[in-house]
Coordinates of C-alpha atoms in Angstrom, one line a residue:
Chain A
X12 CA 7.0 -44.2 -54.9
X13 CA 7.1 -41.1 -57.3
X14 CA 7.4 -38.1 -55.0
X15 CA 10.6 -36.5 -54.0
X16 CA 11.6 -36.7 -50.6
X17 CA 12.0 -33.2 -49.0
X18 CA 15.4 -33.3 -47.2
X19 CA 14.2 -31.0 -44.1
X20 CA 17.3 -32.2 -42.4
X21 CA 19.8 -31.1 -45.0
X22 CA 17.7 -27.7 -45.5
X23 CA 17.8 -27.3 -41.5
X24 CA 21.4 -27.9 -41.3
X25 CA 22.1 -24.9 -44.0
X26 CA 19.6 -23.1 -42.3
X27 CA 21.5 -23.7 -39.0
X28 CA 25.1 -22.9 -40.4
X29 CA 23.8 -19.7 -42.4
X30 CA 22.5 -18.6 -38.4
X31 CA 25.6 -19.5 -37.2
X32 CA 27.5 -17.4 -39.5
X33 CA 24.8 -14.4 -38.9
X34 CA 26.1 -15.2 -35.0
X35 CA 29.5 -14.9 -36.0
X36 CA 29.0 -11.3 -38.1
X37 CA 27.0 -10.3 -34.7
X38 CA 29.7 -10.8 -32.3
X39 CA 32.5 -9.5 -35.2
X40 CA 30.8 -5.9 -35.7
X41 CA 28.8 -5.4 -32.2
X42 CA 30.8 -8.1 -30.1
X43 CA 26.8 -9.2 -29.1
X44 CA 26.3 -13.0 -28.7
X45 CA 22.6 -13.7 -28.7
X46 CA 21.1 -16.1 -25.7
X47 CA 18.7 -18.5 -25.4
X48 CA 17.2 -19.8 -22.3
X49 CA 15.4 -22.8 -22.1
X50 CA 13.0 -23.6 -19.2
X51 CA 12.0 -27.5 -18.5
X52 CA 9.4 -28.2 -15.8
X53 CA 9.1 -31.7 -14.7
X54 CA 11.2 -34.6 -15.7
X55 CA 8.8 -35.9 -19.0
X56 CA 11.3 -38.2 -20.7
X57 CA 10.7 -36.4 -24.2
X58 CA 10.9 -33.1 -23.6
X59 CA 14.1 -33.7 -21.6
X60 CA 15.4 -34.6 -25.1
X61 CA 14.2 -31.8 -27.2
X62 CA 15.9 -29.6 -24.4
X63 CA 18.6 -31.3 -24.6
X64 CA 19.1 -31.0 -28.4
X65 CA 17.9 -27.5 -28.3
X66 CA 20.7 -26.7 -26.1
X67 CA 23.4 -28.7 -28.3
X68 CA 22.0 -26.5 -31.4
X69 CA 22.0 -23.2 -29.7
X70 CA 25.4 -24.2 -28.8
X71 CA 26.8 -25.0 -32.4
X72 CA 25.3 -21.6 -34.1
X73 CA 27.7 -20.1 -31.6
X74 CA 25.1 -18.8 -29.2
X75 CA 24.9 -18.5 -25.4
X76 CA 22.6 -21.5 -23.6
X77 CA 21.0 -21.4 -20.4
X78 CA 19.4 -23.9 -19.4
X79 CA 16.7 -24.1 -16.0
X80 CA 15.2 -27.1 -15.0
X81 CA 12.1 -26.7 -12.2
X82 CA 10.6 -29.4 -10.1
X83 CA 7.7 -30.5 -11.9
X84 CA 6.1 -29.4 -8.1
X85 CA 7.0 -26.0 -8.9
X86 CA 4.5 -23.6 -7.9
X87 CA 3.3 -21.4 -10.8
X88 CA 3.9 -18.3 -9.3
X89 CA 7.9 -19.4 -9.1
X90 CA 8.0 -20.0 -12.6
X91 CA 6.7 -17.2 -13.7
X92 CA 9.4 -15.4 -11.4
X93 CA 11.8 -17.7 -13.2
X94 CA 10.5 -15.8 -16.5
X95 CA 10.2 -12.6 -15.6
X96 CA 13.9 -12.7 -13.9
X97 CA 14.6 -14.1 -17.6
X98 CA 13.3 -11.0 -19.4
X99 CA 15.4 -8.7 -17.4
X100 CA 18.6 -10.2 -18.7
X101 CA 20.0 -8.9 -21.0
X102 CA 22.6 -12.3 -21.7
X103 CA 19.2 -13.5 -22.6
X104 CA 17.3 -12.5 -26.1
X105 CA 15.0 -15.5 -26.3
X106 CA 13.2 -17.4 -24.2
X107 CA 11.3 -20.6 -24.4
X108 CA 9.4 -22.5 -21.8
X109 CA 9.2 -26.4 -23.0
X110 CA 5.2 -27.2 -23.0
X111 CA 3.6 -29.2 -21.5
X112 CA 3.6 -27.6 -18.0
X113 CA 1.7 -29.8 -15.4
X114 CA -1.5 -28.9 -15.1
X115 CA -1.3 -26.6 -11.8
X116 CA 0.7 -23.5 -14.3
X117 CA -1.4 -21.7 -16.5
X118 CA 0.1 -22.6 -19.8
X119 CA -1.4 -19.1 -21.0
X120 CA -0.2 -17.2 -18.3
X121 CA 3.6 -18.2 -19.1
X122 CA 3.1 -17.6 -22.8
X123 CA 1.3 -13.9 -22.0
X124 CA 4.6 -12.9 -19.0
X125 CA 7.4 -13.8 -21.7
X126 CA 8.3 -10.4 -23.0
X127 CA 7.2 -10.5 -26.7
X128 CA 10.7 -9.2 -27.6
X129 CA 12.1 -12.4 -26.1
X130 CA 9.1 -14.9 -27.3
X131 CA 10.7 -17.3 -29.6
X132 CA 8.3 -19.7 -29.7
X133 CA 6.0 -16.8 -30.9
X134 CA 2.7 -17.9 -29.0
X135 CA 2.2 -14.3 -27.2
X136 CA -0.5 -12.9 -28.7
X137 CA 1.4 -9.5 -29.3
X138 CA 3.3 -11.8 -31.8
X139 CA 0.3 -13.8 -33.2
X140 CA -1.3 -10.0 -33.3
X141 CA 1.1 -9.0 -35.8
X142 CA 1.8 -11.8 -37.7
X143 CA -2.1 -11.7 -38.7
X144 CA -1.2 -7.8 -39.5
X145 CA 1.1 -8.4 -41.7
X146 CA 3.8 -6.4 -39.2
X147 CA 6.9 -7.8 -38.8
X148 CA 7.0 -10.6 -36.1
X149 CA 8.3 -13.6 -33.7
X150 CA 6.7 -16.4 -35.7
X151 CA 6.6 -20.0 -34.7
X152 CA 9.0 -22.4 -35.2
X153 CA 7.1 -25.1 -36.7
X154 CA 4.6 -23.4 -39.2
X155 CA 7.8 -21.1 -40.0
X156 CA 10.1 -24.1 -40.7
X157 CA 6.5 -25.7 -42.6
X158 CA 6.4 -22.9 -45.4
X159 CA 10.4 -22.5 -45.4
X160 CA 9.8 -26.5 -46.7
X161 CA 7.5 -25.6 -49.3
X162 CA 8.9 -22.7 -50.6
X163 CA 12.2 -24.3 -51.1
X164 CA 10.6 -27.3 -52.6
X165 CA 8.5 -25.2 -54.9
X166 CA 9.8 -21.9 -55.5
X167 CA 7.3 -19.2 -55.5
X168 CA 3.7 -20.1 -53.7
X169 CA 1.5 -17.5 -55.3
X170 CA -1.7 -18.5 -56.1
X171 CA -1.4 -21.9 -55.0
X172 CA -4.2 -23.8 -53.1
X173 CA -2.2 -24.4 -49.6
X174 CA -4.5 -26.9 -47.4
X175 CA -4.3 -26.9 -43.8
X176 CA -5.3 -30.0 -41.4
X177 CA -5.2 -28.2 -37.9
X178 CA -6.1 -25.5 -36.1
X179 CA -4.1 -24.7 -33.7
X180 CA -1.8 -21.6 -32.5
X181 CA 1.1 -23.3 -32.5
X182 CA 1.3 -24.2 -36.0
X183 CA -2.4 -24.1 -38.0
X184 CA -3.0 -20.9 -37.5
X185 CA 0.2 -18.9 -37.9
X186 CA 1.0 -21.3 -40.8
X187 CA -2.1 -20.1 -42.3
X188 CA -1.2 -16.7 -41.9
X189 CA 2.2 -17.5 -43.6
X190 CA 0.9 -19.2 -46.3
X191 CA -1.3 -16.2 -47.1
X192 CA 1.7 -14.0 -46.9
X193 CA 3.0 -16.1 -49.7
X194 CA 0.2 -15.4 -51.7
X195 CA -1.0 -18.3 -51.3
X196 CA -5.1 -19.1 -51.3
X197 CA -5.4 -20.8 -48.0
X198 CA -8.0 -23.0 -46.2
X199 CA -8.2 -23.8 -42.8
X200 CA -9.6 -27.4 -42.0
X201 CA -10.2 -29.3 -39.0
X202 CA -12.3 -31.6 -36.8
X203 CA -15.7 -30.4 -37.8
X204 CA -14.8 -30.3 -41.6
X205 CA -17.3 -31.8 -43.9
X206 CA -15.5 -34.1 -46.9
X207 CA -12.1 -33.3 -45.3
X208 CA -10.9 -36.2 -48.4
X209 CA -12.6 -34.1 -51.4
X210 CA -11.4 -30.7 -49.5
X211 CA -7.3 -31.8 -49.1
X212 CA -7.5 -33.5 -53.0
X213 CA -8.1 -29.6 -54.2
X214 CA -4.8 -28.4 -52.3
X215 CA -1.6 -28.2 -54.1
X216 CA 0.0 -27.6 -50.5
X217 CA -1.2 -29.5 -48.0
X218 CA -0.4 -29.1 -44.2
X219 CA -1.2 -31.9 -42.1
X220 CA -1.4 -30.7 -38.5
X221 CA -3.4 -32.5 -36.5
X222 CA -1.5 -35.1 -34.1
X223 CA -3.4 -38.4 -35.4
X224 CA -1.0 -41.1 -36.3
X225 CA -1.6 -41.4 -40.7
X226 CA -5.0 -40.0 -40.5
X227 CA -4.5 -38.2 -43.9
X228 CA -4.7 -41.0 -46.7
X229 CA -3.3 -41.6 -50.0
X230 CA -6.3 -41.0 -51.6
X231 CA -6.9 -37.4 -50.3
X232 CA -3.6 -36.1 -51.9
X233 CA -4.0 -34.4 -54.9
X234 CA -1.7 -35.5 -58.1
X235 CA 2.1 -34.1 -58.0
X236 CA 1.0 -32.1 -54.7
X237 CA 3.3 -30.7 -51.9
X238 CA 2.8 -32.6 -48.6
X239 CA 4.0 -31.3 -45.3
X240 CA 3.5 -33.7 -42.9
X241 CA 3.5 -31.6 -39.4
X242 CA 2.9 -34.6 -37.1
X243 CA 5.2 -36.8 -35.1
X244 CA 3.1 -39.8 -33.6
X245 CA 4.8 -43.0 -31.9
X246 CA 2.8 -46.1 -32.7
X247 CA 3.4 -50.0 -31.6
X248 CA 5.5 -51.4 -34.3
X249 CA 5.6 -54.9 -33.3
X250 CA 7.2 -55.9 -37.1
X251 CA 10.0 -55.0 -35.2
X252 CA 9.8 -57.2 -32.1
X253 CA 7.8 -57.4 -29.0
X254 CA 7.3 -53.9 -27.6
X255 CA 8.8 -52.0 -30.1
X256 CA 7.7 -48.9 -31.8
X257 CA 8.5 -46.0 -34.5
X258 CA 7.3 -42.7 -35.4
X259 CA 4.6 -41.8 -38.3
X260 CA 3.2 -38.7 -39.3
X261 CA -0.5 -37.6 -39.8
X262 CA 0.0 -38.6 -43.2
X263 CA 0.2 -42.3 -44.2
X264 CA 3.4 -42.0 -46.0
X265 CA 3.6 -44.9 -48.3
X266 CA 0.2 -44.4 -49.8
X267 CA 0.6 -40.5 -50.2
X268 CA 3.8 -41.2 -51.4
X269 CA 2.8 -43.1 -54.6
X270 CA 0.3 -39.7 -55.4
X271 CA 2.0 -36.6 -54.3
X272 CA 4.5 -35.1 -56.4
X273 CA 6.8 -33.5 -52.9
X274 CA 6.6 -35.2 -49.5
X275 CA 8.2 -34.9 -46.2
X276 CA 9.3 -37.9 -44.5
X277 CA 8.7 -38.1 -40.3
X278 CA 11.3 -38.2 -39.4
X279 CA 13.4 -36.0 -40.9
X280 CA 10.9 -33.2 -42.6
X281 CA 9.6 -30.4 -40.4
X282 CA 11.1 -31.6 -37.4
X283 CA 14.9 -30.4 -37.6
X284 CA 13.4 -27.2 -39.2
X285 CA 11.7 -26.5 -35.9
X286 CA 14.9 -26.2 -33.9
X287 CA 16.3 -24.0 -37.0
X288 CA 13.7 -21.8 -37.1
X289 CA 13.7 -21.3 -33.0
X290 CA 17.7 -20.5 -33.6
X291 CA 16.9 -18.1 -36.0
X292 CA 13.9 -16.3 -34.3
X293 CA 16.6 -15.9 -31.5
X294 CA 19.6 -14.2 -33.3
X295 CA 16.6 -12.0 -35.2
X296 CA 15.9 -11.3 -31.8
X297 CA 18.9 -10.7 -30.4
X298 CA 19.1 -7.9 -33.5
X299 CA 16.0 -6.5 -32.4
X300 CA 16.7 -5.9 -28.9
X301 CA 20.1 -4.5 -29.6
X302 CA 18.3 -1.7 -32.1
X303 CA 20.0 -3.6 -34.8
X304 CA 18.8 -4.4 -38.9
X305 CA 18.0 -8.2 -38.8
X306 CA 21.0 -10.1 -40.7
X307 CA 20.1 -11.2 -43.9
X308 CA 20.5 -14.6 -43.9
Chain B
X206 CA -35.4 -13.2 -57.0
X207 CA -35.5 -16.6 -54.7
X208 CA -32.8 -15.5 -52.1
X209 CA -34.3 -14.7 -48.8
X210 CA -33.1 -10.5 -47.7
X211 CA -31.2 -10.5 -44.9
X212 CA -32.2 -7.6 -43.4
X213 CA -29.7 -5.8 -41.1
X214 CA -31.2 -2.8 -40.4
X215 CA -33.6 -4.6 -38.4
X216 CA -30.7 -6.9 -36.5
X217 CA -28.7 -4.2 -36.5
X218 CA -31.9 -1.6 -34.4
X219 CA -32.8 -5.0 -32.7
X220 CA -28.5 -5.2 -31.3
X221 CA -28.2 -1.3 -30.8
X222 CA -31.7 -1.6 -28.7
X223 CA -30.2 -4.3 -26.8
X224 CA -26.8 -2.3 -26.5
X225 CA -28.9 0.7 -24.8
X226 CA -30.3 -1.9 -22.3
X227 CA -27.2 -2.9 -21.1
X228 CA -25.6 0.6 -21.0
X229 CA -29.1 1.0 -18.5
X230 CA -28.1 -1.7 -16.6
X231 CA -24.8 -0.7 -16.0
X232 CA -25.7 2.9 -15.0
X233 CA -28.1 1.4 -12.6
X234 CA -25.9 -1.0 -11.1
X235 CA -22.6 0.5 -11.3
X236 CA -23.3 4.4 -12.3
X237 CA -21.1 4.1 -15.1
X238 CA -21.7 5.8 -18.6
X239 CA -19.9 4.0 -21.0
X240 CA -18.1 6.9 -23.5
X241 CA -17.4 6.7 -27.0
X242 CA -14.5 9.0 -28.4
X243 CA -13.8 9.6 -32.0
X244 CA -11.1 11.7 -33.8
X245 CA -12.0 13.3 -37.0
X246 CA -8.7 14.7 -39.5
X247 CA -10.0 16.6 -42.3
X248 CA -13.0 17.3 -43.9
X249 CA -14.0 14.2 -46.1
X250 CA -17.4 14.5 -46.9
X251 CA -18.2 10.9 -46.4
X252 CA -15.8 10.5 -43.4
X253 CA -17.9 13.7 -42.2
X254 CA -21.4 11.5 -42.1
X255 CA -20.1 8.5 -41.1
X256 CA -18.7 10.3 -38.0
X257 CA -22.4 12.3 -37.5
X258 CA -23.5 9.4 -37.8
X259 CA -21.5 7.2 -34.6
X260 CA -22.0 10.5 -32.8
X261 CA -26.0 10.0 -32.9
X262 CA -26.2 6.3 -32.3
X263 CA -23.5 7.0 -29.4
X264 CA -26.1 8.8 -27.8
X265 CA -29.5 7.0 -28.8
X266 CA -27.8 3.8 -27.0
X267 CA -27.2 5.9 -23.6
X268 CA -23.5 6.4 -24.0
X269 CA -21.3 9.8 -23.9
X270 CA -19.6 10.8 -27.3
X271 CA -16.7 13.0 -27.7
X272 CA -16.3 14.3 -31.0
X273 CA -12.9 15.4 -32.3
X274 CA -12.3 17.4 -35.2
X275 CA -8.8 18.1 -36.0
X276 CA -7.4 20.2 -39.3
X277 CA -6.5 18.2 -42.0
X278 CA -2.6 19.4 -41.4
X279 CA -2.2 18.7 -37.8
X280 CA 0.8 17.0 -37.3
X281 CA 1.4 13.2 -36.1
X282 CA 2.6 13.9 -32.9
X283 CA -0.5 16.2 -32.2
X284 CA -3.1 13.9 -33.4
X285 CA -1.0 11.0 -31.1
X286 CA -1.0 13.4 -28.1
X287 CA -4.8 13.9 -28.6
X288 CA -4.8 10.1 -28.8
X289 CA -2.7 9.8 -25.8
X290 CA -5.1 12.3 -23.5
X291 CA -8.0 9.7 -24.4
X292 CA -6.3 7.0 -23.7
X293 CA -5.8 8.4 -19.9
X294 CA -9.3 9.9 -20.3
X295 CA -11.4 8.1 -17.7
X296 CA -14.7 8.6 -18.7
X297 CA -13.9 7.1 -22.2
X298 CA -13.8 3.7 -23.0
X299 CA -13.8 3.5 -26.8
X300 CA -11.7 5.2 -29.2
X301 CA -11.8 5.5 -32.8
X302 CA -9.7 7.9 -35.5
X303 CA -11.8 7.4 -38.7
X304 CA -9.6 6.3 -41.2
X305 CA -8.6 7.3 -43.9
X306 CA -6.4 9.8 -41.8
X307 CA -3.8 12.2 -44.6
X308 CA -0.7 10.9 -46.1
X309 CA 1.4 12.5 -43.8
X310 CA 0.0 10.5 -40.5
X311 CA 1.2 7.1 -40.3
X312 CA -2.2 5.2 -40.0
X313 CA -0.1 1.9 -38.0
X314 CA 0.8 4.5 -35.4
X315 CA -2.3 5.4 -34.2
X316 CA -3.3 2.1 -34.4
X317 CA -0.4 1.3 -32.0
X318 CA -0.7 4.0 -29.6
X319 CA -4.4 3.7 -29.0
X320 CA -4.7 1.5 -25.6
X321 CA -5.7 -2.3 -26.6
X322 CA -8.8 -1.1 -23.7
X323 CA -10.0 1.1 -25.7
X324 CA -9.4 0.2 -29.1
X325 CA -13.3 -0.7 -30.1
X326 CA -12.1 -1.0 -33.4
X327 CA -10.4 -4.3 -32.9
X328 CA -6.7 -2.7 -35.2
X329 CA -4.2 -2.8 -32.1
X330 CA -2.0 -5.8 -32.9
X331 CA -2.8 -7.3 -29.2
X332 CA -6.6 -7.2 -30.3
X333 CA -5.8 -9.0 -33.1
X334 CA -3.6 -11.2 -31.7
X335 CA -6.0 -12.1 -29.1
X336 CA -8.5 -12.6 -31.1
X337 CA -6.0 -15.1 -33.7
X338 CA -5.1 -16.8 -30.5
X339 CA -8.5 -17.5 -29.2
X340 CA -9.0 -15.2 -26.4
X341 CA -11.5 -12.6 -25.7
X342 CA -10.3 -9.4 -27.6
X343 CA -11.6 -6.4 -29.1
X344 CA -12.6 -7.2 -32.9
X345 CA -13.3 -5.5 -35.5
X346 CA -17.1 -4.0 -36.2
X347 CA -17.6 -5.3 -39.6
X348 CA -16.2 -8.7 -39.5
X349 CA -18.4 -8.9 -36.0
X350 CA -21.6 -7.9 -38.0
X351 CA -21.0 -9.7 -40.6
X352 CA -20.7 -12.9 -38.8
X353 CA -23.5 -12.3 -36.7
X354 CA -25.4 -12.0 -39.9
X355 CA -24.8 -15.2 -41.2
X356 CA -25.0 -16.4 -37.4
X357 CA -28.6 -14.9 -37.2
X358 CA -30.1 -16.0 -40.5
X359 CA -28.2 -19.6 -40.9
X360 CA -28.1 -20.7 -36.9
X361 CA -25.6 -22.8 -35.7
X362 CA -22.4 -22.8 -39.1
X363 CA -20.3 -25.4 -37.8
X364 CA -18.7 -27.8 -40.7
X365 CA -20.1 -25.2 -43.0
X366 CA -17.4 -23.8 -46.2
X367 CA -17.1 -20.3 -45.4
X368 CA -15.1 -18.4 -48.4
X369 CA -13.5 -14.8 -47.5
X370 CA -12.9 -12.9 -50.8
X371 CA -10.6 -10.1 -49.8
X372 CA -7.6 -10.3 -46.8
X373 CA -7.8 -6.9 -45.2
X374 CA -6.7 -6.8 -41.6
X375 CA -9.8 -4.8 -41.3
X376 CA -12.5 -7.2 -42.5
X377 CA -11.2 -10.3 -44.7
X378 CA -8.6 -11.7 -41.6
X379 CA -10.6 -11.2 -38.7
X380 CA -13.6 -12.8 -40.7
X381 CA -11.7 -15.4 -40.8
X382 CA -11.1 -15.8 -37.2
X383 CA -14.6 -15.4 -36.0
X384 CA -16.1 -17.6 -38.6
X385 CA -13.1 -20.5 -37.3
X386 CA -14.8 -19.6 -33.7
X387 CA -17.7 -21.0 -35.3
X388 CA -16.1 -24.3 -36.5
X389 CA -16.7 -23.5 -39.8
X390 CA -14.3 -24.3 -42.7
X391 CA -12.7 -21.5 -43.6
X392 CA -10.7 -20.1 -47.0
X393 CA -9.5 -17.3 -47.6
X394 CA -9.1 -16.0 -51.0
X395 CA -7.9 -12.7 -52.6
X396 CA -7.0 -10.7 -56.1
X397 CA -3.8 -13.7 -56.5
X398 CA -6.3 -16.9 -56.3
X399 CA -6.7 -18.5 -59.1
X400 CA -10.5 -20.0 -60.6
X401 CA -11.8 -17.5 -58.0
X402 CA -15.3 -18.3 -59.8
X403 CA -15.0 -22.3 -58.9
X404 CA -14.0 -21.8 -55.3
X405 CA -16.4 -19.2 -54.5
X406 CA -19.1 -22.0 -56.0
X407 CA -18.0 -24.2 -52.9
X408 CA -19.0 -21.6 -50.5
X409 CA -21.9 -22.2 -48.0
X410 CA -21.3 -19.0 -46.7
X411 CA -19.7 -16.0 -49.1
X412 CA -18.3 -13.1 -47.4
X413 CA -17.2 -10.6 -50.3
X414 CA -14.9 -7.5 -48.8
X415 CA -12.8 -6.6 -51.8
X416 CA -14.5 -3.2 -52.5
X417 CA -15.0 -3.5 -56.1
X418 CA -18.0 -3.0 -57.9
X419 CA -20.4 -6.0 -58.4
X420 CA -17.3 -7.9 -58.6
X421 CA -18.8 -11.2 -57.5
X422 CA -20.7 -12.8 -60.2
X423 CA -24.2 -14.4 -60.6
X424 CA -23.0 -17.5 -61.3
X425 CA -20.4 -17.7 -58.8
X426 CA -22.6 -18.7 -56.2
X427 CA -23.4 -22.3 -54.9
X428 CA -27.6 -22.3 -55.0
X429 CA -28.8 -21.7 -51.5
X430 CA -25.5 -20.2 -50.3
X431 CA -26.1 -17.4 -47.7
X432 CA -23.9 -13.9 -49.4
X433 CA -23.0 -11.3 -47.1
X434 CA -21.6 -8.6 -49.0
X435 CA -19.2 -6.3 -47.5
X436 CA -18.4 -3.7 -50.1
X437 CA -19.8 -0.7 -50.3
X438 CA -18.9 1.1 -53.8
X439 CA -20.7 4.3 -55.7
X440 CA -21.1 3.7 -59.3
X441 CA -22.5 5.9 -61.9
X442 CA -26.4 5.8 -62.0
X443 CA -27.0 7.8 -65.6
X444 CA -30.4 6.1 -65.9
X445 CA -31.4 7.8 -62.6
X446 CA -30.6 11.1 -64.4
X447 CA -27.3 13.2 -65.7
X448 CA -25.0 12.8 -62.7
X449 CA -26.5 10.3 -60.7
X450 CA -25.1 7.8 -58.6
X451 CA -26.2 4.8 -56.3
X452 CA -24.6 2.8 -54.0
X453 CA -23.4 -1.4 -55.1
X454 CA -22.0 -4.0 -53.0
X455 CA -19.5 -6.4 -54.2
X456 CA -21.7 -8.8 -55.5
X457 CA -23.8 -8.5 -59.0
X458 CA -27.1 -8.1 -56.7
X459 CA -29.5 -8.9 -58.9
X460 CA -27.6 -12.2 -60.6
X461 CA -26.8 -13.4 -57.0
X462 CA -30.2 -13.6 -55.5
X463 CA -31.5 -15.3 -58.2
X464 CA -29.5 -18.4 -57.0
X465 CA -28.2 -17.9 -53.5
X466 CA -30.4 -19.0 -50.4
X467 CA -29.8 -15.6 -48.3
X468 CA -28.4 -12.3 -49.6
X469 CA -27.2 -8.6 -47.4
X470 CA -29.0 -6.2 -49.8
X471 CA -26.4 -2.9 -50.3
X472 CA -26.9 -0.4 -48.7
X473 CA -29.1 -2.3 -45.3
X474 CA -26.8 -5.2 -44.8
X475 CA -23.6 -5.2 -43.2
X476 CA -23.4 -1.5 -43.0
X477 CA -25.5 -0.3 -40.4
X478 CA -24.1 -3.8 -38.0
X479 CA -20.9 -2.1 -38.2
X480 CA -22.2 0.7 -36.0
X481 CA -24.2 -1.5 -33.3
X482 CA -21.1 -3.7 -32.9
X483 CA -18.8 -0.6 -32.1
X484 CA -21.5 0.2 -29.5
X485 CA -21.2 -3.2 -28.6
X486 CA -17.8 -2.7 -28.8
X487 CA -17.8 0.2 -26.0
X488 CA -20.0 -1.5 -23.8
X489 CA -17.7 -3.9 -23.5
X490 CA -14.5 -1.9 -23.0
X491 CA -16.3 0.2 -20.6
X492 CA -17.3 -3.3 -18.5
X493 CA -13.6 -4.5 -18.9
X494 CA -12.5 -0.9 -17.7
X495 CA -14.6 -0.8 -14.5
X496 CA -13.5 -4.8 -13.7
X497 CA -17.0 -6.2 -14.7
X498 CA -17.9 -9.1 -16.5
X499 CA -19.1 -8.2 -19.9
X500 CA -23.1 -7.7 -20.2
X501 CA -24.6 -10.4 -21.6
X502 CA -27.1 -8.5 -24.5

């Protein structure tokens, strides 16, 4: 193995206690303590534990949690009550409906009724809208935990070759759009890309976003690169006894490992950054709503 | 010369014919006249023509335009009243301030206040959020044409390397967007990338908007590659006599069809698309206004 691990739980922690002290000057000079409410339809066993940690987190930066769990019978036009009820309180500066909804809700529909203001998962399109502008914005969690990786790991991006596997709105795209913001020269791939291999061994970033279990191989990764490995994938690990399994990445770690020059590990990369970025997307808007300069963290 | 002329004043006559068609159909049907508004600030000579020139196409398709001319020191707050009374203005659909507008008017705020309805040129952050996310939007005219270019003269693009040089919101980001609709691979490069020359070699499809003079060398493109070139730039012309000028693209013309498959010639390319998609463009604001599905041209 030759590349450095990227520590994205030790940069998410100092990311998380730099919030909570932003939390801490908040309620100090304007006696404001931001909210965040969580909404979890349904009883799917792994998005009860993101809400759950979600809520622990919100609740060590300091910050108010609500929590609303909904039959997973829940008609859509309740939920989207639930939201709109959400968007009138003013305890509550960010919002964040736990996806997947069952398939009766409009997934779209939720994301387009939560007050951009509030949108903390940044998936309105008023948020994706000016993100692509270059105007300040709600920015997902993910991509914005992603770049916050690489820019740590590497400094200053300009002019670097940033590859992205994936293209979705959740984290492809807006990554994409951060990455360019860095100065970065950026290329989206995905599913219909032709020599995807010879394409990621020309990026000195690459982003692997794509949600297939070590798809990306050793021997796409370009010398001394920066790997971001975006995926979390649970695959049957019977190495460690009859019906066990473990998580990987869409990166096959060991191999990409022995070529890249930065790597993330899964777990233990982007993942923590996630929930760091969604508490800081709330304080920032909890600032924004109140008329206030975002803190400087 | 090998590269085959694209030739869009004949796509772009063959669109605005079928735009007039549909603005028939929906008078018949519906007795609605789609209606095309655009402000004016100052007397820029070239702004001046371009704005004659919406005005008669506006009207050769079927549609109603409203010309504005305002001084060029009318204040913000007029020019975003005037704004305001068109976007409450039913009988129009579209509306377009011709940029640039003078120093003293923020450009962002008219792009703002101008109803995401009615804003055919695709600016408002909810267009271009909509558009980022996937969803039908608004979009801007030159990116549209330019797309439909390569669309026209290439078929389907999917798994093709499309390379963006130049990230305007204008014309280099939403290029990228549409051309992603399109599955194809997409970078986007700009004045930090670095061997600009190599990558633009790699492109299938080369969309130069960086509005600089025959900036895109001969030999920067892959053999065959379809070039649509975006700029528009006035150069000196001394051979044509003391004080002459004549208009250049982006692209060193005469190197570049040499080698690539398919060239936009400057001026006849991209240009006159830009005006058939904003008639495009208000056709299908004035469908979405009324309730109607869009017109298929």
């Amino acid at each position: 193995m030759s590349a450095a691990l990227i520590d994205g739980k030790a940069i998410a922690a100092d990311l998380r206690a730099r919030v909570g002290a932003g939390v801490g000057q908040l309620q100090a000079a304007h006696n404001l303590t931001p909210g965040l409410a969580v909404v979890l339809v349904g009883e799917d066993p792994a998005s009860q534990v993101y809400v759950r940690n979600k809520g622990v987190a919100t609740k060590d930066a300091g910050m108010a949690s609500f929590e609303y769990r909904l039959d997973k019978d829940v008609s859509e036009a309740a939920l989207l009550a639930k939201v709109t009820e959400l968007n009138e309180d003013d305890n509550v500066h960010g919002i964040l409906v736990q996806f997947p909804v069952p398939p009766h809700i409009s997934q779209q529909k939720i994301i387009e009724t939560i007050l951009p203001s509030k949108d903390v998962d940044g998936l309105n399109p008023v948020n994706a809208g000016r993100l692509a502008s270059g105007l300040d914005a709600l920015t997902p969690c993910t991509p914005q935990g992603s770049v916050m990786l690489a820019k740590q790991t590497l400094g200053n991006l300009e002019g670097l070759h940033a590859v992205i596997v994936g293209r979705s709105n959740l984290v492809g795209k807006p990554a994409a759009q951060l990455l360019l913001q860095e100065n970065c020269t950026v290329t989206l791939a995905h599913s219909r890309t032709r020599d995807l291999a010879d394409l990621c061994k020309t990026a000195d970033i690459l982003v692997a976003a794509v949600g297939i279990a070590e798809m990306v191989k050793g021997d796409w990764i370009k010398p001394g690169a920066c790997v971001i490995d975006v995926g979390i994938n649970r695959i049957d690990a019977p190495e460690r006894g009859e019906g066990k399994t473990r998580l990987v990445g869409d990166v096959d770690f060991q191999a990409a490992s022995e070529i890249a020059g930065y790597i993330t590990p899964v777990p233990g990369g982007v993942g923590p950054m996630t929930i760091a970025c969604l508490l800081k997307n709330t304080l920032d808007a909890a600032c924004a709503q109140a008329g206030l300069e975002k803190i400087n963290l």
